[in-house]
Coordinates of C-alpha atoms in Angstrom, one line a residue:
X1 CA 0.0 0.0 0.0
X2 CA 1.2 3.5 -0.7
X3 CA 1.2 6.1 1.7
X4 CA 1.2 10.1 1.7
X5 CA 4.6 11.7 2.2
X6 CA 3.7 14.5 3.9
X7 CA 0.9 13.2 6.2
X8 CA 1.6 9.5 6.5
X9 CA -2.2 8.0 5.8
X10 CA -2.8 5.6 3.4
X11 CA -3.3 6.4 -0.1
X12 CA -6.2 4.7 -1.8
X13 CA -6.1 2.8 -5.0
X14 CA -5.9 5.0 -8.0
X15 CA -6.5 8.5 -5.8
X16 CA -5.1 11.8 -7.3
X17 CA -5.2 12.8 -4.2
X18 CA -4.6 12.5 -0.5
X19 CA -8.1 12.0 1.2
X20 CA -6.3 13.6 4.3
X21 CA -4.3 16.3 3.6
X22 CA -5.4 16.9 -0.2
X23 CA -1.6 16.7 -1.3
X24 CA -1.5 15.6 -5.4
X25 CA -0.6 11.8 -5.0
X26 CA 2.2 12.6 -7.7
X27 CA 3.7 14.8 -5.5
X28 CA 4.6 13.0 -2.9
X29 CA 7.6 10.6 -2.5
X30 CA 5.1 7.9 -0.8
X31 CA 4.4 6.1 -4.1
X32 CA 7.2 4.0 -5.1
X33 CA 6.1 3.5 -8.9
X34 CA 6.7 6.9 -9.3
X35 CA 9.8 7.2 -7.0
X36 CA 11.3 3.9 -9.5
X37 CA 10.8 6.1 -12.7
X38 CA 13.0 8.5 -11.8
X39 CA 12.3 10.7 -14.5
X40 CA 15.4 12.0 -15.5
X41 CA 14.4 15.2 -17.2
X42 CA 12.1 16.7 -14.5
X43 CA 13.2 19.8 -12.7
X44 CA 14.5 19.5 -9.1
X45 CA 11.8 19.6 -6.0
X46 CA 10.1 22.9 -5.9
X47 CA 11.7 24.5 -9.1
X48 CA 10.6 25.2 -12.2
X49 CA 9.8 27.9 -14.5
X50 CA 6.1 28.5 -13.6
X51 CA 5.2 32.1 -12.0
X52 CA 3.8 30.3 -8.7
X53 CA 7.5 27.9 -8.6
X54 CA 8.7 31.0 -8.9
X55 CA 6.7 32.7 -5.6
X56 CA 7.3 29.6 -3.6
X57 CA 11.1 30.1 -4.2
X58 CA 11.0 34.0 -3.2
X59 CA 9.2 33.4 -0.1
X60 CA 11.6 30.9 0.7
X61 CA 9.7 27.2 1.0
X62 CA 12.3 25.1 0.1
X63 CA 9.8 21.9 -1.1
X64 CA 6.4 21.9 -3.4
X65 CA 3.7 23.7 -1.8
X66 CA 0.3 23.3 -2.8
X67 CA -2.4 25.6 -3.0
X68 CA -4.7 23.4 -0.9
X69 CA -7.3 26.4 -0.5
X70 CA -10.1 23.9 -0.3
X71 CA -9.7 22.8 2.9
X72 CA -10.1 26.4 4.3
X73 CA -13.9 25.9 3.4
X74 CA -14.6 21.8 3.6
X75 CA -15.8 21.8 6.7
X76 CA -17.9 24.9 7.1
X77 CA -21.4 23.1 6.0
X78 CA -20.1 20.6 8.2
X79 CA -22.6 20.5 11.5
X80 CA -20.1 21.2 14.4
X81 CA -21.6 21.3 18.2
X82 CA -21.1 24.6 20.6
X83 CA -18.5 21.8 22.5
X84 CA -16.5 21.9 19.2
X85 CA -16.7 25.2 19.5
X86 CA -15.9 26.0 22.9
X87 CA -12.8 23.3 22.5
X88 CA -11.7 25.9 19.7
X89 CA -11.8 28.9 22.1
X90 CA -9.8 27.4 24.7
X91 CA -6.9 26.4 22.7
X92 CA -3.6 28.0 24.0
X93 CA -4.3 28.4 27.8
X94 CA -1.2 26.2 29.7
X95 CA -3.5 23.2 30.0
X96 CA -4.2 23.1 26.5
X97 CA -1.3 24.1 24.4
X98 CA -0.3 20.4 23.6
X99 CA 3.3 19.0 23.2
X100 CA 5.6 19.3 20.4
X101 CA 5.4 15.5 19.8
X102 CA 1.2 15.7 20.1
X103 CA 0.9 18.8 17.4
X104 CA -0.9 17.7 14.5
X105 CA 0.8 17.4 11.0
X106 CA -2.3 17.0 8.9
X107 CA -3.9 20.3 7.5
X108 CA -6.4 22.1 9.5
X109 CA -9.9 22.8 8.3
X110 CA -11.2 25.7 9.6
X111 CA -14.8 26.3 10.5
X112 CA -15.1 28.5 13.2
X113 CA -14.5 31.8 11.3
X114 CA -17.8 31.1 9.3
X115 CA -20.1 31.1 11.9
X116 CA -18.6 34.0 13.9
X117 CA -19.0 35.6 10.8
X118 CA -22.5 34.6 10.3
X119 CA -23.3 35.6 13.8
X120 CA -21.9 39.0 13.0
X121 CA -23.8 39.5 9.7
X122 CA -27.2 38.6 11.7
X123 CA -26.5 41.2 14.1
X124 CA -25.8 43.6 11.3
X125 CA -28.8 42.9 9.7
X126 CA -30.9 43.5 12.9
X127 CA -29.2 46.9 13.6
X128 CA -30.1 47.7 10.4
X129 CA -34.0 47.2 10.8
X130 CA -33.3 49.3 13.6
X131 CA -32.0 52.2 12.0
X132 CA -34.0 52.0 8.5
X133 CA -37.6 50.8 10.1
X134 CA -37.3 52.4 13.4
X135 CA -35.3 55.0 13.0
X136 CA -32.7 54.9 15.9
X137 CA -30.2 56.7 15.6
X138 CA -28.9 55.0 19.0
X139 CA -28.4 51.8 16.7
X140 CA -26.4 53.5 14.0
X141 CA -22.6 53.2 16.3
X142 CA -23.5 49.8 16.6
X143 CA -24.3 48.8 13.2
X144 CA -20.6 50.6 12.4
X145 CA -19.0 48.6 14.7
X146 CA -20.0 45.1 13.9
X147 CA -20.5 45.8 10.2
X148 CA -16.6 47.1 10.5
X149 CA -15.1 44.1 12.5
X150 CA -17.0 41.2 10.9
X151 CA -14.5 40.8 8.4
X152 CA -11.6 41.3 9.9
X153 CA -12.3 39.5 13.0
X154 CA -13.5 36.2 10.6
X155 CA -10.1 35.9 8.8
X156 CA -8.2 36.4 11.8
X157 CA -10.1 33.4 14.1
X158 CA -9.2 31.4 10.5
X159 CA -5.9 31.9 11.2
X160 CA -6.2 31.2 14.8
X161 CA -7.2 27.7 13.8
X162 CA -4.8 27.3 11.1
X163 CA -2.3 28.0 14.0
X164 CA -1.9 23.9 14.8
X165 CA 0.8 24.6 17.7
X166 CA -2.4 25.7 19.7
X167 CA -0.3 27.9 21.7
X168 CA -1.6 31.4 21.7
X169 CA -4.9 31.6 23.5
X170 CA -7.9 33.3 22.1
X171 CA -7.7 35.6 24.8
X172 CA -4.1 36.4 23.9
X173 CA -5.1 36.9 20.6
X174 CA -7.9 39.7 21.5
X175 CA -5.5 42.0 23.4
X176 CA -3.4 41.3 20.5
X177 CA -6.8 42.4 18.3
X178 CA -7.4 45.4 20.4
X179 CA -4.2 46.8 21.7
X180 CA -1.8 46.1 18.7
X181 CA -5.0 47.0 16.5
X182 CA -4.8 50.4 18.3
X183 CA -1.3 51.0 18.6
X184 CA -0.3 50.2 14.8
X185 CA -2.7 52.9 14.6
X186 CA -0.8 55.4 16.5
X187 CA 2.4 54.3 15.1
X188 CA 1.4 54.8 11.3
X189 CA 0.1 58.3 12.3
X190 CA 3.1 59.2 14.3
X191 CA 4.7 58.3 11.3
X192 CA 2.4 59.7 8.6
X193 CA 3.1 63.0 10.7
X194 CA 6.6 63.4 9.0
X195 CA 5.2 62.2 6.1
X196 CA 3.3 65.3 5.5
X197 CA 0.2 65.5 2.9
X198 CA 0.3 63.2 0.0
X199 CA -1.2 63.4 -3.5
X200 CA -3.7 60.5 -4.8
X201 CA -0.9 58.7 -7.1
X202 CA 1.4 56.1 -7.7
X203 CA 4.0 57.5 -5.9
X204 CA 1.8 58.6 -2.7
X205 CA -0.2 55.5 -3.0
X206 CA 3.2 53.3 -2.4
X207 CA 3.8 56.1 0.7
X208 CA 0.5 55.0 2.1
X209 CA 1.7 51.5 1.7
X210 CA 5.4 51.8 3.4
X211 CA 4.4 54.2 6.2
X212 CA 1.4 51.6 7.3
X213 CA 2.8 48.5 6.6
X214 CA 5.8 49.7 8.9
X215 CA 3.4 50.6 11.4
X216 CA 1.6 47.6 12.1
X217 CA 4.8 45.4 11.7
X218 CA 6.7 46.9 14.5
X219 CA 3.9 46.2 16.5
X220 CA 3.7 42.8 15.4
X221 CA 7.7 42.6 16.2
X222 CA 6.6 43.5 19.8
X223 CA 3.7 41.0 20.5
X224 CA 6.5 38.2 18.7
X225 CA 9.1 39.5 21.0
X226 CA 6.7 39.5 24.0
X227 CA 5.3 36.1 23.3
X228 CA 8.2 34.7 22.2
X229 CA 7.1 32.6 19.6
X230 CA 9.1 31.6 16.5
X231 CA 7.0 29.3 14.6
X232 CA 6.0 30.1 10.9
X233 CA 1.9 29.5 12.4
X234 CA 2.5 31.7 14.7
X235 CA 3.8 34.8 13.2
X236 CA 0.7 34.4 10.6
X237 CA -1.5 34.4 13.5
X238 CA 0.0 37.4 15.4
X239 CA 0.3 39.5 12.2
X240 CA -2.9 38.8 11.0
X241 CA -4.2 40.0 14.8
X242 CA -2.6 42.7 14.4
X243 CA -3.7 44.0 10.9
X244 CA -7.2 43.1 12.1
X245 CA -7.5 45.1 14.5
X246 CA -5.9 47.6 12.2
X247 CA -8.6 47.4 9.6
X248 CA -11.8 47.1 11.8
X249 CA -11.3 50.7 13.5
X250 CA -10.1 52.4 10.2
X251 CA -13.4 50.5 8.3
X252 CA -14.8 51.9 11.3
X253 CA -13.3 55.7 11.2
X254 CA -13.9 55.6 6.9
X255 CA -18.0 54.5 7.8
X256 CA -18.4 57.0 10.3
X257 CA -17.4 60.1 7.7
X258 CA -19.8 59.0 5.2
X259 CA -23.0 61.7 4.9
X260 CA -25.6 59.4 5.2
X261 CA -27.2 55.7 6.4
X262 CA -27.1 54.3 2.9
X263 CA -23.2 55.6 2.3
X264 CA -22.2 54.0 5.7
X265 CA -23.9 51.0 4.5
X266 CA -22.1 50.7 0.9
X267 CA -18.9 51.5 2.4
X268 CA -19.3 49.0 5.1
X269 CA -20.2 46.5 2.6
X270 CA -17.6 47.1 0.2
X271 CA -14.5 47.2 2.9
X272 CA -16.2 44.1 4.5
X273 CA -15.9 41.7 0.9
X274 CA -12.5 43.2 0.8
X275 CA -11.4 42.4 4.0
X276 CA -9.9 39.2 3.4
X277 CA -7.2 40.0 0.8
X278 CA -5.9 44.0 3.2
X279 CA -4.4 44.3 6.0
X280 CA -5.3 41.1 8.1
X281 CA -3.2 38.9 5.5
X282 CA -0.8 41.9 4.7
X283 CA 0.1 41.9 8.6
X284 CA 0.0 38.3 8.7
X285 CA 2.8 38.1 6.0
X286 CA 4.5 40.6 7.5
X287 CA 4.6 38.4 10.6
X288 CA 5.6 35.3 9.1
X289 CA 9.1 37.3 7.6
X290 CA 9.9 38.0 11.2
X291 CA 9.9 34.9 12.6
X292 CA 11.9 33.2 9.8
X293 CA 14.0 35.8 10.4
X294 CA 14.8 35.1 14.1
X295 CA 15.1 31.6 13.4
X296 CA 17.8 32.5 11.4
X297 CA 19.3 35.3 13.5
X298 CA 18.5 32.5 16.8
X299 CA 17.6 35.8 18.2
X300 CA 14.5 38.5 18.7
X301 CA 15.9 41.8 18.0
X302 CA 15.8 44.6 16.0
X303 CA 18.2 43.3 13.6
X304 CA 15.3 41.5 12.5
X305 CA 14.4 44.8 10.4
X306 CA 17.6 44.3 8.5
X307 CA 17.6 40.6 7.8
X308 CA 17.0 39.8 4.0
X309 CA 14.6 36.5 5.0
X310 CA 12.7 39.6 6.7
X311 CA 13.0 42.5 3.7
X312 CA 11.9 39.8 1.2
X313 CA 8.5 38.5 2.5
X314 CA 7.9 42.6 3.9
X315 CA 8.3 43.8 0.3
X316 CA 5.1 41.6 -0.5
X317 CA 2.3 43.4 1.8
X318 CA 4.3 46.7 0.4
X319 CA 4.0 46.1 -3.1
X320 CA 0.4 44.5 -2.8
X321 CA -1.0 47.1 -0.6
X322 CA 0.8 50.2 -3.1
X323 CA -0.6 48.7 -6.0
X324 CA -4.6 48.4 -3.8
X325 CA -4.2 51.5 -3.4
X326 CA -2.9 53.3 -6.6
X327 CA -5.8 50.9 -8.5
X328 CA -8.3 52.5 -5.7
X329 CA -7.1 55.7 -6.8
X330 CA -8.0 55.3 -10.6
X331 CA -11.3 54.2 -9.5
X332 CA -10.3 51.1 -11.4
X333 CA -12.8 47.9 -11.3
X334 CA -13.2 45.5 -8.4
X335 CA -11.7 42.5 -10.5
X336 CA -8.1 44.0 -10.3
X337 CA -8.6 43.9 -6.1
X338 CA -10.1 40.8 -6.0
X339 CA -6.9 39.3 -8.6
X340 CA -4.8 41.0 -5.6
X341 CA -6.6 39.4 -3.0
X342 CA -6.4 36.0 -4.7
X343 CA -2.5 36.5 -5.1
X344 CA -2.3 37.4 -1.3
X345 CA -3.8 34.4 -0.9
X346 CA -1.2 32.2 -2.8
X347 CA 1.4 34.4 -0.7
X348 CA -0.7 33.1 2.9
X349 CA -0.6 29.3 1.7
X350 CA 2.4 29.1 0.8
X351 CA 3.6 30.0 4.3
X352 CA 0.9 27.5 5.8
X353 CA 3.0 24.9 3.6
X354 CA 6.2 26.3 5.2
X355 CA 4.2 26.3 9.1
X356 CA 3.1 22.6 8.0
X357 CA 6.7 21.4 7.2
X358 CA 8.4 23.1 10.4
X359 CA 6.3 20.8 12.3
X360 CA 7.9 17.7 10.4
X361 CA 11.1 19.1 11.1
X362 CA 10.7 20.2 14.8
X363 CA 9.1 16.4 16.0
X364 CA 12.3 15.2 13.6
X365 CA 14.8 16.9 15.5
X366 CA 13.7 16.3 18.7
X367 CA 12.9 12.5 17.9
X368 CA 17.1 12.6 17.2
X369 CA 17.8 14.5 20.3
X370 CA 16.0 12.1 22.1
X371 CA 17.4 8.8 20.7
X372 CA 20.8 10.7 21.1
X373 CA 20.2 11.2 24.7
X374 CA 19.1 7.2 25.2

């Protein structure tokens, strides 16, 4: 029988694919038909001439990575129970966090997100009959708040269950949420304050982009520094924290200037379908380059700044939030920001590959210390 080489589970007769972790059976080294061929003229592991080889080299994965997006969704029409749930939400505490040898190496499938989201929308909804068929205007600083934070706060529990080292509590992860959403805030304005007044175009577009993608990842450097935690996961889960806090209160401060119900509405709605491809996987990526960079360094400083594992996965969040906003700027169609979204998307499972993989390596390594020690 052959067997998957990246989860270990048995591969059925004739399947393109693992049932368990969805990796293409002719990418891993667990048949042995394939592995006898030896194709000659292929190209080494993980290189090749395509545009996505070439993005899973940059980044720095140094195996295959697949783009195994459907398991972010295959088990939200799942029915889960409120203990599932509640399980979920208690991940992290010191009880909880499991051991390095007891950490999961399948892929996670996410469900949680989905329903916070959907509670969110329902309460939306509500605060809007109260506003539009009752006309309360009490109801109208709610229905910007939770129409603000629905998105951000639903990609950013995805990546708390993508985070399989369970080792960041969900309570962590709010003060993360509200603090370091906050103080990215005052950061970038601190910083936009030497900046001076920009002009709507390329050039101050990519300004926007450097000054507050520098803000939210020094205050993602301080939450990694604080925690202390160097896994790929967990970077993506502490950026992504970050940046959402960062994008619910600006939704938040761009729906509160509009002139009227209906514009808050729209601009709610618009910044809410967004959501998942700005700041929340900008930050997240952002957070990822830190922690491969303090692997490297075997440090947390500020010398993380400077590293080049660091500057290259930084550059990404720059360059895709410049080019969202200069595209804003022309007023250009929503298809060019979704495509952005999409390819910040490629970026974020990439590094889920790379998270996936450290966990191979770290059970690896201490399985030798181990038998070392013996």
């Amino acid at each position: 029988m052959a067997f998957c080489s990246f989860c270990g589970k048995p591969l059925l007769e004739g399947a393109a694919f693992c049932g368990n972790c969805g990796r293409p059976v002719a990418s891993t080294a667990g048949s042995s038909e394939s592995s006898s061929q030896g194709n000659q003229s292929e190209k080494p592991s993980g290189k090749g001439n395509s545009w996505f080889e070439h993005l899973n080299d940059y980044v720095g994965n140094d195996a295959p990575a697949d783009l195994n997006w459907r398991v972010l969704f295959s088990d939200v029409n799942k029915k889960h129970t409120s203990e599932e749930a509640e399980e979920i939400f208690i991940y992290g505490t010191h009880k909880t966090t499991p051991s390095i040898n007891n950490v999961s190496k399948d892929w996670p499938h996410p469900w949680l997100y989905s329903r916070v989201f959907l509670a969110f929308t329902i309460a939306f909804a509500m605060l809007w009959v109260c506003c539009v068929t009752f006309k309360n205007a009490n109801s109208v600083p709610g229905l910007i708040v939770v129409g603000s934070f629905a998105g951000p706060l639903a990609v950013m529990i995805m990546a708390f269950e993508l985070n399989i080292w369970r080792n960041i509590s969900f309570l962590e992860v709010l003060k993360i949420f509200f603090v370091g959403g906050c103080a990215s805030l005052v950061v970038t304005l601190a910083l936009f304050s030497f900046v001076g007044n920009l002009q709507s175009d390329f050039i101050g577009a990519f300004i926007v982009s450097i000054v507050e993608e520098t803000g939210k990842v020094v205050i993602v450097y301080y939450f990694i520094k604080r925690l202390g935690k160097t896994y790929i996961l967990c970077g993506l889960l502490i950026g992504a924290a970050v940046g959402a806090g960062f994008a619910a209160f600006e939704s938040a401060g761009y729906a509160m200037q509009q002139r009227d119900l209906m514009g808050v509405v729209s601009n709610i709605l618009l910044r809410g379908f967004l959501s998942p491809g700005g700041h929340v996987v900008w930050a997240a990526i952002s957070g990822v380059g830190l922690v491969v960079a303090a692997k490297e360094l075997g440090e947390i400083s500020t010398s993380l700044f400077t590293n080049i594992r660091f500057l290259r996965l930084f550059v990404i969040p720059v360059v895709l939030h410049g080019l969202w906003d200069a595209f804003a700027f022309a007023g250009l169609t929503l298809l060019i920001l979704v495509g952005l979204i999409m390819l910040a998307w490629v970026v974020v499972l990439i590094l889920v590959n790379m998270g996936l993989s450290e966990v191979s390596k770290v059970q690896a390594n201490m399985g030798k210390e181990q038998n070392n020690y013996v």
